[in-house]
CSV table of C-alpha atoms in Angstrom, one decimal:
chain,number,residue,atom,x,y,z
U,24,MET,CA,-34.6,66.9,-60.0
U,25,GLU,CA,-35.5,65.7,-63.4
U,26,LYS,CA,-38.3,63.1,-63.5
U,27,VAL,CA,-36.7,60.8,-66.0
U,28,ARG,CA,-33.2,60.3,-67.1
U,29,THR,CA,-32.3,61.3,-70.6
U,30,ILE,CA,-29.6,59.7,-72.7
U,31,VAL,CA,-28.3,61.3,-75.8
U,32,LEU,CA,-27.4,58.4,-78.1
U,33,SER,CA,-24.2,58.4,-80.0
U,34,LYS,CA,-24.1,57.1,-83.5
U,35,SER,CA,-23.2,53.4,-83.8
U,36,VAL,CA,-19.6,52.6,-84.2
U,37,PHE,CA,-20.4,49.1,-85.3
U,38,GLU,CA,-20.6,48.5,-89.0
U,39,ASP,CA,-22.3,45.2,-88.8
U,40,ASN,CA,-25.7,45.9,-87.1
U,41,ASP,CA,-27.0,42.4,-87.8
U,42,ARG,CA,-24.2,40.8,-85.9
U,43,GLU,CA,-24.5,43.3,-83.1
U,44,ALA,CA,-28.2,42.6,-82.9
U,45,ARG,CA,-27.8,38.9,-82.9
U,46,GLU,CA,-25.3,39.1,-80.0
U,47,LEU,CA,-27.5,41.4,-78.0
U,48,ARG,CA,-30.5,39.0,-78.5
U,49,GLU,CA,-28.4,36.0,-77.3
U,50,SER,CA,-27.3,37.9,-74.2
U,51,LEU,CA,-30.9,38.9,-73.5
U,52,ASN,CA,-32.0,35.3,-73.8
U,53,GLU,CA,-29.2,34.1,-71.5
U,54,ASN,CA,-30.3,36.7,-68.9
U,55,GLY,CA,-34.0,35.9,-69.2
U,56,LEU,CA,-34.9,39.5,-70.2
U,57,LEU,CA,-37.6,40.0,-72.8
U,58,LEU,CA,-36.9,43.1,-75.0
U,59,VAL,CA,-39.9,44.3,-77.0
U,60,ASN,CA,-39.4,46.7,-79.9
U,61,VAL,CA,-42.5,48.7,-80.3
U,62,MET,CA,-43.0,50.4,-83.6
U,63,SER,CA,-45.8,52.4,-85.3
U,64,SER,CA,-46.8,55.6,-87.1
U,65,PRO,CA,-46.7,58.8,-85.1
U,66,GLY,CA,-49.9,59.0,-83.0
U,67,ALA,CA,-51.0,55.4,-83.3
U,68,GLY,CA,-51.0,55.1,-79.5
U,69,LYS,CA,-47.7,53.4,-78.6
U,70,THR,CA,-47.4,55.2,-75.2
U,71,THR,CA,-51.1,54.8,-74.2
U,72,THR,CA,-50.9,51.1,-75.1
U,73,LEU,CA,-47.7,50.6,-73.1
U,74,ILE,CA,-49.3,52.3,-70.1
U,75,ALA,CA,-52.4,50.1,-70.3
U,76,LEU,CA,-50.3,46.9,-70.7
U,77,ILE,CA,-47.8,47.7,-68.0
U,78,ASN,CA,-50.6,48.4,-65.5
U,79,ARG,CA,-51.8,44.9,-66.2
U,80,LEU,CA,-48.4,43.3,-65.9
U,81,LYS,CA,-46.5,45.2,-63.3
U,82,GLU,CA,-47.5,43.2,-60.3
U,83,GLU,CA,-46.1,40.0,-61.9
U,84,PHE,CA,-43.0,41.3,-63.7
U,85,ARG,CA,-40.3,43.9,-63.3
U,86,ILE,CA,-40.8,46.3,-66.2
U,87,GLY,CA,-38.7,49.0,-67.7
U,88,VAL,CA,-39.4,51.4,-70.6
U,89,MET,CA,-37.0,53.1,-73.0
U,90,GLU,CA,-38.6,56.0,-74.9
U,91,ALA,CA,-36.8,56.9,-78.1
U,92,ASP,CA,-37.6,60.3,-79.5
U,93,ILE,CA,-36.0,62.9,-81.8
U,94,ASP,CA,-37.0,65.6,-79.4
U,95,SER,CA,-39.1,66.2,-76.2
U,96,ASP,CA,-39.5,63.9,-73.2
U,97,VAL,CA,-43.3,63.9,-73.2
U,98,ASP,CA,-43.5,60.1,-73.4
U,99,ALA,CA,-41.0,59.1,-70.8
U,100,VAL,CA,-42.6,61.5,-68.3
U,101,THR,CA,-46.1,60.2,-69.2
U,102,VAL,CA,-45.0,56.6,-68.8
U,103,ALA,CA,-43.3,57.2,-65.4
U,104,ASP,CA,-46.4,59.1,-64.2
U,105,LYS,CA,-49.1,56.8,-65.4
U,106,ALA,CA,-47.5,53.3,-65.3
U,107,GLY,CA,-45.3,54.0,-62.3
U,108,CYS,CA,-42.4,52.1,-63.8
U,109,SER,CA,-38.8,52.8,-64.6
U,110,SER,CA,-38.4,54.8,-67.7
U,111,ILE,CA,-35.6,56.5,-69.6
U,112,GLN,CA,-35.6,58.9,-72.5
U,113,LEU,CA,-33.3,58.2,-75.4
U,114,TYR,CA,-32.6,61.1,-77.7
U,115,THR,CA,-31.7,59.9,-81.2
U,116,GLY,CA,-30.2,63.2,-82.3
U,117,GLY,CA,-32.4,63.5,-85.3
U,118,MET,CA,-32.0,59.8,-86.3
U,119,CYS,CA,-35.1,58.2,-87.6
U,120,HIS,CA,-34.6,54.8,-86.1
U,121,LEU,CA,-32.7,52.8,-83.5
U,122,ASP,CA,-30.1,50.2,-84.1
U,123,ALA,CA,-28.7,47.5,-81.9
U,124,ALA,CA,-25.8,49.5,-80.5
U,125,MET,CA,-28.1,52.4,-79.6
U,126,THR,CA,-30.5,49.9,-77.9
U,127,LEU,CA,-27.6,48.5,-76.0
U,128,GLN,CA,-26.5,52.0,-74.7
U,129,GLY,CA,-30.1,52.5,-73.5
U,130,LEU,CA,-30.2,49.1,-71.8
U,131,ARG,CA,-27.0,49.7,-69.9
U,132,GLU,CA,-28.3,53.0,-68.6
U,133,LEU,CA,-31.6,51.5,-67.6
U,134,GLY,CA,-29.8,48.7,-65.8
U,135,GLU,CA,-30.9,45.6,-67.7
U,136,GLU,CA,-30.3,43.2,-64.7
U,137,ASN,CA,-33.3,44.7,-62.9
U,138,PHE,CA,-36.0,43.7,-65.3
U,139,ASP,CA,-38.1,40.9,-66.8
U,140,ILE,CA,-39.5,42.9,-69.6
U,141,VAL,CA,-38.1,46.1,-71.3
U,142,PHE,CA,-40.3,47.9,-73.8
U,143,LEU,CA,-38.4,49.9,-76.3
U,144,GLU,CA,-40.6,52.6,-77.8
U,145,ASN,CA,-39.0,53.2,-81.2
U,146,VAL,CA,-39.3,56.5,-83.2
U,147,GLY,CA,-42.8,56.9,-84.7
U,148,ASN,CA,-42.0,55.8,-88.3
U,149,LEU,CA,-43.2,52.9,-90.4
U,150,VAL,CA,-40.2,52.9,-92.7
U,151,CYS,CA,-36.7,53.1,-91.2
U,152,PRO,CA,-37.2,51.3,-87.9
U,153,ALA,CA,-38.2,48.2,-89.8
U,154,GLU,CA,-34.8,48.2,-91.5
U,155,TYR,CA,-32.7,48.0,-88.4
U,156,ASP,CA,-32.7,45.0,-86.1
U,157,THR,CA,-32.5,46.4,-82.6
U,158,GLY,CA,-31.7,43.0,-81.0
U,159,ALA,CA,-35.2,42.7,-79.5
U,160,GLN,CA,-36.6,39.2,-79.3
U,161,LEU,CA,-40.1,40.5,-80.0
U,162,ASN,CA,-41.1,43.0,-82.7
U,163,MET,CA,-44.5,44.5,-82.5
U,164,THR,CA,-46.3,47.3,-84.3
U,165,ILE,CA,-49.5,49.1,-83.6
U,166,LEU,CA,-51.9,50.0,-86.4
U,167,SER,CA,-54.6,52.4,-85.4
U,168,VAL,CA,-58.0,52.4,-86.9
U,169,PRO,CA,-57.9,56.0,-88.2
U,170,GLU,CA,-54.8,55.2,-90.3
U,171,GLY,CA,-56.8,52.8,-92.5
U,172,ASP,CA,-56.8,49.1,-93.2
U,173,ASP,CA,-54.4,49.5,-96.2
U,174,LYS,CA,-51.3,50.3,-94.3
U,175,PRO,CA,-49.8,46.8,-94.6
U,176,LEU,CA,-50.0,47.2,-98.4
U,177,LYS,CA,-48.1,50.5,-98.3
U,178,TYR,CA,-45.5,49.8,-95.6
U,179,PRO,CA,-44.8,46.1,-96.2
U,180,LEU,CA,-41.5,45.6,-94.5
U,181,ILE,CA,-42.6,46.5,-91.0
U,182,TYR,CA,-45.5,44.0,-91.2
U,183,GLU,CA,-43.1,41.3,-92.5
U,184,LYS,CA,-40.8,41.8,-89.5
U,185,CYS,CA,-43.4,42.0,-86.7
U,186,ASP,CA,-44.5,39.0,-84.6
U,187,LEU,CA,-47.4,40.9,-83.0
U,188,VAL,CA,-49.7,43.5,-84.5
U,189,LEU,CA,-52.1,45.4,-82.2
U,190,ILE,CA,-55.0,47.0,-84.0
U,191,ASN,CA,-55.6,50.0,-81.7
U,192,LYS,CA,-58.4,52.6,-81.3
U,193,ILE,CA,-61.2,50.1,-82.1
U,194,ASP,CA,-63.5,52.3,-80.0
U,195,ALA,CA,-63.3,54.7,-82.9
U,196,LEU,CA,-64.5,52.0,-85.5
U,197,PRO,CA,-67.9,53.6,-85.9
U,198,TYR,CA,-66.2,56.9,-87.0
U,199,PHE,CA,-64.0,55.5,-89.8
U,200,ASP,CA,-64.2,53.3,-92.9
U,201,PHE,CA,-62.0,50.5,-91.6
U,202,ASP,CA,-62.6,46.9,-92.5
U,203,GLN,CA,-61.1,44.7,-89.7
U,204,GLU,CA,-61.2,41.5,-91.7
U,205,LYS,CA,-59.5,43.1,-94.7
U,206,CYS,CA,-56.9,44.6,-92.4
U,207,ARG,CA,-56.2,41.1,-90.9
U,208,GLN,CA,-55.8,39.7,-94.4
U,209,ASN,CA,-53.4,42.5,-95.4
U,210,ILE,CA,-51.3,41.8,-92.3
U,211,LEU,CA,-51.3,38.1,-92.8
U,212,ALA,CA,-50.3,38.5,-96.5
U,213,ARG,CA,-47.1,40.1,-95.2
U,214,ASN,CA,-46.5,37.6,-92.4
U,215,PRO,CA,-48.8,34.6,-92.1
U,216,ASP,CA,-47.4,33.9,-88.5
U,217,SER,CA,-48.4,37.3,-87.2
U,218,GLU,CA,-50.4,37.4,-84.0
U,219,ILE,CA,-53.1,40.0,-84.4
U,220,ILE,CA,-55.1,41.4,-81.4
U,221,SER,CA,-57.6,44.3,-81.7
U,222,ILE,CA,-57.6,46.6,-78.7
U,223,SER,CA,-58.6,50.0,-77.4
U,224,ALA,CA,-55.8,51.3,-75.2
U,225,LYS,CA,-58.2,54.1,-74.3
U,226,THR,CA,-61.2,52.0,-73.1
U,227,GLY,CA,-59.1,49.0,-72.1
U,228,GLU,CA,-60.9,46.6,-74.4
U,229,ASN,CA,-58.9,43.4,-75.1
U,230,ILE,CA,-55.9,44.8,-73.2
U,231,GLU,CA,-56.0,41.6,-71.0
U,232,GLU,CA,-55.7,39.5,-74.1
U,233,ALA,CA,-52.6,41.4,-75.2
U,234,ALA,CA,-51.2,41.3,-71.7
U,235,GLU,CA,-51.6,37.5,-71.8
U,236,TYR,CA,-49.5,37.3,-74.9
U,237,PHE,CA,-46.6,39.0,-73.1
U,238,ARG,CA,-47.1,36.9,-70.0
U,239,LYS,CA,-46.8,33.7,-72.1
U,240,THR,CA,-43.8,35.1,-74.0
U,241,VAL,CA,-41.8,36.0,-70.9
U,242,ASN,CA,-42.7,32.7,-69.2
U,243,ARG,CA,-41.6,30.8,-72.3
U,244,LEU,CA,-38.3,32.7,-72.2
U,245,LYS,CA,-37.8,31.8,-68.5
U,246,GLU,CA,-38.7,28.2,-69.1
U,247,ASN,CA,-36.2,27.9,-72.0
U,248,LEU,CA,-33.5,29.4,-69.7
U,249,LYS,CA,-34.2,26.9,-66.9
U,250,CYS,CA,-34.0,24.0,-69.4
U,251,GLN,CA,-30.7,25.3,-70.8
U,252,ASN,CA,-29.2,25.8,-67.3
U,253,LYS,CA,-30.2,22.2,-66.4
U,254,THR,CA,-28.6,20.9,-69.6
U,255,ILE,CA,-25.4,22.7,-68.8
U,256,LYS,CA,-25.3,21.3,-65.3
F,12,MET,CA,-53.4,48.7,-120.0
F,13,GLU,CA,-52.2,49.9,-116.6
F,14,LYS,CA,-54.2,52.7,-115.1
F,15,VAL,CA,-51.3,54.9,-114.0
F,16,ARG,CA,-47.7,55.0,-115.0
F,17,THR,CA,-45.2,53.7,-112.5
F,18,ILE,CA,-41.6,55.1,-112.3
F,19,VAL,CA,-39.0,53.2,-110.3
F,20,LEU,CA,-36.7,55.9,-109.0
F,21,SER,CA,-33.0,55.5,-109.1
F,22,LYS,CA,-30.8,56.8,-106.3
F,23,SER,CA,-29.6,60.3,-106.6
F,24,VAL,CA,-26.2,60.8,-108.3
F,25,PHE,CA,-26.0,64.3,-107.0
F,26,GLU,CA,-24.1,64.8,-103.8
F,27,ASP,CA,-25.4,68.3,-103.2
F,28,ASN,CA,-29.1,67.9,-102.7
F,29,ASP,CA,-29.5,71.5,-101.5
F,30,ARG,CA,-28.0,72.9,-104.7
F,31,GLU,CA,-30.0,70.5,-106.8
F,32,ALA,CA,-33.2,71.6,-105.0
F,33,ARG,CA,-32.4,75.3,-105.4
F,34,GLU,CA,-31.9,74.8,-109.1
F,35,LEU,CA,-35.2,72.9,-109.5
F,36,ARG,CA,-37.1,75.6,-107.6
F,37,GLU,CA,-35.7,78.3,-109.8
F,38,SER,CA,-36.7,76.4,-112.9
F,39,LEU,CA,-40.2,75.8,-111.5
F,40,ASN,CA,-40.6,79.5,-110.8
F,41,GLU,CA,-39.4,80.4,-114.3
F,42,ASN,CA,-42.0,78.1,-115.7
F,43,GLY,CA,-44.8,79.2,-113.5
F,44,LEU,CA,-45.4,75.8,-112.1
F,45,LEU,CA,-46.2,75.4,-108.4
F,46,LEU,CA,-44.8,72.2,-106.9
F,47,VAL,CA,-46.3,71.3,-103.5
F,48,ASN,CA,-44.5,68.8,-101.3
F,49,VAL,CA,-47.2,67.0,-99.2
F,50,MET,CA,-45.9,65.3,-96.1
F,51,SER,CA,-47.6,63.5,-93.1
F,52,SER,CA,-47.7,60.4,-91.0
F,53,PRO,CA,-49.0,57.3,-92.6
F,54,GLY,CA,-52.8,57.5,-92.6
F,55,ALA,CA,-53.2,61.2,-91.9
F,56,GLY,CA,-55.3,61.6,-95.1
F,57,LYS,CA,-52.9,62.9,-97.7
F,58,THR,CA,-54.6,61.2,-100.6
F,59,THR,CA,-58.2,62.0,-99.5
F,60,THR,CA,-57.2,65.6,-98.9
F,61,LEU,CA,-55.5,65.9,-102.3
F,62,ILE,CA,-58.7,64.5,-104.0
F,63,ALA,CA,-60.9,67.0,-102.2
F,64,LEU,CA,-58.6,69.9,-103.0
F,65,ILE,CA,-58.1,68.9,-106.7
F,66,ASN,CA,-61.9,68.6,-107.2
F,67,ARG,CA,-62.2,72.2,-106.1
F,68,LEU,CA,-59.3,73.5,-108.2
F,69,LYS,CA,-59.3,71.4,-111.4
F,70,GLU,CA,-61.6,73.7,-113.4
F,71,GLU,CA,-59.2,76.6,-112.9
F,72,PHE,CA,-55.8,74.9,-113.1
F,73,ARG,CA,-54.0,72.1,-114.8
F,74,ILE,CA,-53.1,69.7,-112.0
F,75,GLY,CA,-50.8,66.7,-111.8
F,76,VAL,CA,-50.0,64.4,-108.9
F,77,MET,CA,-46.9,62.3,-108.2
F,78,GLU,CA,-47.5,59.6,-105.6
F,79,ALA,CA,-44.4,58.4,-103.9
F,80,ASP,CA,-44.6,55.0,-102.3
F,81,ILE,CA,-42.4,52.3,-101.1
F,82,ASP,CA,-44.7,49.7,-102.5
F,83,SER,CA,-48.3,49.4,-103.9
F,84,ASP,CA,-49.9,51.8,-106.3
F,85,VAL,CA,-53.1,52.2,-104.3
F,86,ASP,CA,-52.8,56.0,-104.1
F,87,ALA,CA,-52.1,56.8,-107.7
F,88,VAL,CA,-55.0,54.7,-108.9
F,89,THR,CA,-57.3,56.3,-106.3
F,90,VAL,CA,-56.3,59.8,-107.3
F,91,ALA,CA,-56.7,59.1,-111.0
F,92,ASP,CA,-60.1,57.6,-110.3
F,93,LYS,CA,-61.5,60.1,-107.9
F,94,ALA,CA,-59.9,63.4,-108.9
F,95,GLY,CA,-59.7,62.6,-112.6
F,96,CYS,CA,-56.3,64.2,-113.0
F,97,SER,CA,-53.0,63.0,-114.3
F,98,SER,CA,-51.2,60.9,-111.8
F,99,ILE,CA,-48.0,58.9,-111.7
F,100,GLN,CA,-46.6,56.5,-109.2
F,101,LEU,CA,-43.1,56.9,-108.0
F,102,TYR,CA,-41.5,53.8,-106.4
F,103,THR,CA,-38.8,54.8,-104.0
F,104,GLY,CA,-37.3,51.3,-103.8
F,105,GLY,CA,-37.5,51.2,-100.0
F,106,MET,CA,-36.2,54.8,-99.6
F,107,CYS,CA,-37.9,56.6,-96.8
F,108,HIS,CA,-38.0,60.1,-98.5
F,109,LEU,CA,-37.6,61.9,-101.8
F,110,ASP,CA,-34.8,64.2,-102.7
F,111,ALA,CA,-34.6,66.8,-105.4
F,112,ALA,CA,-33.1,64.6,-108.1
F,113,MET,CA,-35.9,61.9,-107.5
F,114,THR,CA,-38.5,64.7,-107.7
F,115,LEU,CA,-37.0,65.9,-111.0
F,116,GLN,CA,-37.2,62.4,-112.4
F,117,GLY,CA,-40.9,62.3,-111.6
F,118,LEU,CA,-41.6,65.7,-113.0
F,119,ARG,CA,-39.9,64.8,-116.3
F,120,GLU,CA,-42.0,61.7,-116.6
F,121,LEU,CA,-45.2,63.5,-115.7
F,122,GLY,CA,-44.4,66.2,-118.3
F,123,GLU,CA,-44.0,69.3,-116.2
F,124,GLU,CA,-44.8,71.7,-119.0
F,125,ASN,CA,-48.5,70.6,-118.9
F,126,PHE,CA,-49.3,71.8,-115.4
F,127,ASP,CA,-50.0,74.8,-113.2
F,128,ILE,CA,-49.8,72.8,-110.0
F,129,VAL,CA,-48.1,69.5,-109.2
F,130,PHE,CA,-48.7,67.8,-105.9
F,131,LEU,CA,-46.0,65.5,-104.7
F,132,GLU,CA,-47.3,63.1,-102.2
F,133,ASN,CA,-44.1,62.2,-100.2
F,134,VAL,CA,-43.6,58.9,-98.3
F,135,GLY,CA,-45.8,58.8,-95.2
F,136,ASN,CA,-43.1,59.7,-92.6
F,137,LEU,CA,-42.6,62.7,-90.3
F,138,VAL,CA,-38.9,62.3,-89.9
F,139,CYS,CA,-36.8,61.7,-93.1
F,140,PRO,CA,-38.8,63.7,-95.7
F,141,ALA,CA,-38.3,66.8,-93.6
F,142,GLU,CA,-34.6,66.5,-94.0
F,143,TYR,CA,-34.5,66.6,-97.8
F,144,ASP,CA,-35.4,69.6,-99.8
F,145,THR,CA,-37.3,68.3,-102.8
F,146,GLY,CA,-37.2,71.6,-104.7
F,147,ALA,CA,-40.9,72.3,-104.1
F,148,GLN,CA,-41.8,76.0,-103.5
F,149,LEU,CA,-44.4,75.0,-101.0
F,150,ASN,CA,-44.0,72.5,-98.2
F,151,MET,CA,-47.2,71.3,-96.4
F,152,THR,CA,-48.0,68.7,-93.8
F,153,ILE,CA,-51.2,67.2,-92.6
F,154,LEU,CA,-51.7,66.5,-88.9
F,155,SER,CA,-54.8,64.4,-88.3
F,156,VAL,CA,-56.8,64.7,-85.1
F,157,PRO,CA,-56.4,61.0,-84.0
F,158,GLU,CA,-52.6,61.5,-83.9
F,159,GLY,CA,-52.8,64.0,-81.1
F,160,ASP,CA,-52.0,67.7,-80.6
F,161,ASP,CA,-48.4,67.0,-79.3
F,162,LYS,CA,-47.0,65.9,-82.7
F,163,PRO,CA,-45.2,69.3,-83.3
F,164,LEU,CA,-43.3,68.7,-80.0
F,165,LYS,CA,-42.1,65.3,-81.1
F,166,TYR,CA,-41.3,65.8,-84.8
F,167,PRO,CA,-40.1,69.4,-84.7
F,168,LEU,CA,-38.2,69.6,-88.0
F,169,ILE,CA,-41.2,68.9,-90.3
F,170,TYR,CA,-43.2,71.7,-88.6
F,171,GLU,CA,-40.2,74.1,-88.9
F,172,LYS,CA,-40.0,73.4,-92.6
F,173,CYS,CA,-43.7,73.6,-93.5
F,174,ASP,CA,-45.4,76.7,-94.8
F,175,LEU,CA,-48.9,75.2,-94.5
F,176,VAL,CA,-50.3,72.8,-91.9
F,177,LEU,CA,-53.7,71.2,-92.5
F,178,ILE,CA,-55.3,69.8,-89.3
F,179,ASN,CA,-57.4,67.0,-90.8
F,180,LYS,CA,-60.2,64.7,-89.6
F,181,ILE,CA,-61.8,67.5,-87.5
F,182,ASP,CA,-65.1,65.6,-88.0
F,183,ALA,CA,-63.6,63.1,-85.5
F,184,LEU,CA,-62.9,65.8,-82.8
F,185,PRO,CA,-65.7,64.5,-80.5
F,186,TYR,CA,-64.0,61.1,-80.4
F,187,PHE,CA,-60.5,62.2,-79.4
F,188,ASP,CA,-58.8,64.3,-76.7
F,189,PHE,CA,-57.4,66.9,-79.1
F,190,ASP,CA,-57.0,70.5,-78.1
F,191,GLN,CA,-57.1,72.6,-81.3
F,192,GLU,CA,-55.7,75.7,-79.7
F,193,LYS,CA,-52.9,73.9,-78.0
F,194,CYS,CA,-52.1,72.2,-81.3
F,195,ARG,CA,-51.9,75.6,-83.1
F,196,GLN,CA,-49.6,76.9,-80.4
F,197,ASN,CA,-47.3,73.8,-80.8
F,198,ILE,CA,-47.2,74.4,-84.5
F,199,LEU,CA,-46.5,78.1,-84.3
F,200,ALA,CA,-43.8,77.5,-81.7
F,201,ARG,CA,-41.9,75.6,-84.5
F,202,ASN,CA,-42.7,78.1,-87.2
F,203,PRO,CA,-44.5,81.4,-86.4
F,204,ASP,CA,-45.2,82.0,-90.1
F,205,SER,CA,-47.1,78.7,-90.6
F,206,GLU,CA,-50.5,79.0,-92.2
F,207,ILE,CA,-52.8,76.6,-90.3
F,208,ILE,CA,-56.2,75.5,-91.6
F,209,SER,CA,-58.5,72.9,-89.9
F,210,ILE,CA,-60.3,70.7,-92.4
F,211,SER,CA,-62.2,67.5,-92.8
F,212,ALA,CA,-61.3,65.9,-96.2
F,213,LYS,CA,-64.0,63.4,-95.5
F,214,THR,CA,-67.0,65.8,-95.0
F,215,GLY,CA,-65.5,68.7,-97.1
F,216,GLU,CA,-65.4,71.1,-94.2
F,217,ASN,CA,-63.1,74.1,-94.8
F,218,ILE,CA,-61.7,72.5,-98.0
F,219,GLU,CA,-62.7,75.7,-99.9
F,220,GLU,CA,-60.5,77.7,-97.5
F,221,ALA,CA,-57.6,75.5,-98.2
F,222,ALA,CA,-58.3,75.6,-101.9
F,223,GLU,CA,-58.2,79.4,-101.8
F,224,TYR,CA,-54.7,79.2,-100.2
F,225,PHE,CA,-53.5,77.3,-103.3
F,226,ARG,CA,-55.4,79.6,-105.7
F,227,LYS,CA,-53.6,82.6,-104.2
F,228,THR,CA,-50.2,80.9,-104.2
F,229,VAL,CA,-50.4,79.9,-107.8
F,230,ASN,CA,-51.7,83.3,-108.9
F,231,ARG,CA,-48.9,85.0,-107.0
F,232,LEU,CA,-46.4,82.8,-108.8
F,233,LYS,CA,-47.9,83.7,-112.2
F,234,GLU,CA,-47.9,87.4,-111.3
F,235,ASN,CA,-44.3,87.3,-110.3
F,236,LEU,CA,-43.4,85.6,-113.5
F,237,LYS,CA,-45.3,88.3,-115.5
F,238,CYS,CA,-43.4,91.1,-113.7
F,239,GLN,CA,-40.1,89.4,-114.3
F,240,ASN,CA,-40.8,88.9,-118.0
F,241,LYS,CA,-41.8,92.6,-118.3
F,242,THR,CA,-38.6,93.6,-116.5
F,243,ILE,CA,-36.5,91.5,-118.9
F,244,LYS,CA,-38.2,93.0,-121.9
């Protein structure tokens, strides 16, 4: 029996991705499900960070993961093994990003009604995923210390779009010329409202702080939903 | 006065990129100019590696650099400063890759007749640049230790396409779980003819070995050209 289900995504038939994304986001809000679009360079630590976060959050929330990859199911198997949560693999068929229709296909397969939080691990790429709204309510990116503090200068769009930036691999700071303060300024120059948290997914440093961010975001979503339901009644 | 020239690339008008690339490659061979397409994830060390290599090679060869970026001219200025060679900045206007026509625009601006080697630093992205032949005779990628030894499993196409893979940041090996032998096997599984050289652009380790690879490649190109010219006479 295969360890994780694998979905081969078909190309979007919808021409208007922005509308599709908006409709998906509204439906997620109505169902009290937080979808998090996780983006980064290849090797910045998306999977390791998700495992660390999920292990902090899984007692409180029902969590699912969708792993988008061009090839291989390394990540979905790793997440299923190490975080013990529901995980599916999305094959993009060579595509360099996910759009809203592809995201929706994945959610349907995962069974969106069973979760409070679904993490969508996008293709490792700082360019194309930033150009396509997946419908997620929360966009985050991970910038790892070895990549350098200048990345927000060179890949501006992704930093404009992200609500949360995790600076990962801070355990490796002594090994690299990386100026945390300069990095923060570069991120904030792209989006002054960014939440920035420095972490080490490997050692666990500050993972609790990041988990708390997600806790608050899900709880705010559920509160909003309660208020809306009361208003409707 | 601006430090480096900046070219804003226009979208390709050619529908057949493969043909365009083939024609560019033939013309480069006829002119004895080696064009090297340098690809990697963001932050793998393309610019630092180029500076280290150019400083080894610049007494023997006339070297030019084209820095493709979505935004910012950080790299072109750095290369001009630290390697003291001709460098131009190519703005891709948000495009995630270069094609042959864009490459040709850059070469024309740089003045292709003045060089023995031109390095084209592609957009930091493991997905899209691998799908477009730029016309370069040599495709290389840099995989840095912090990214992990599984990258060839997850981004197969770029490893299939590359003649040369530099494993960079080996000075950081003690800090990361990175199995060099497994990485070599993952690369060779994608392309058994790959040349693989482990380097540290930061400390200079094995840069001479990599420089020797380029020396041989340029000299082979010049030899071929001589033979062809003799045959024609």
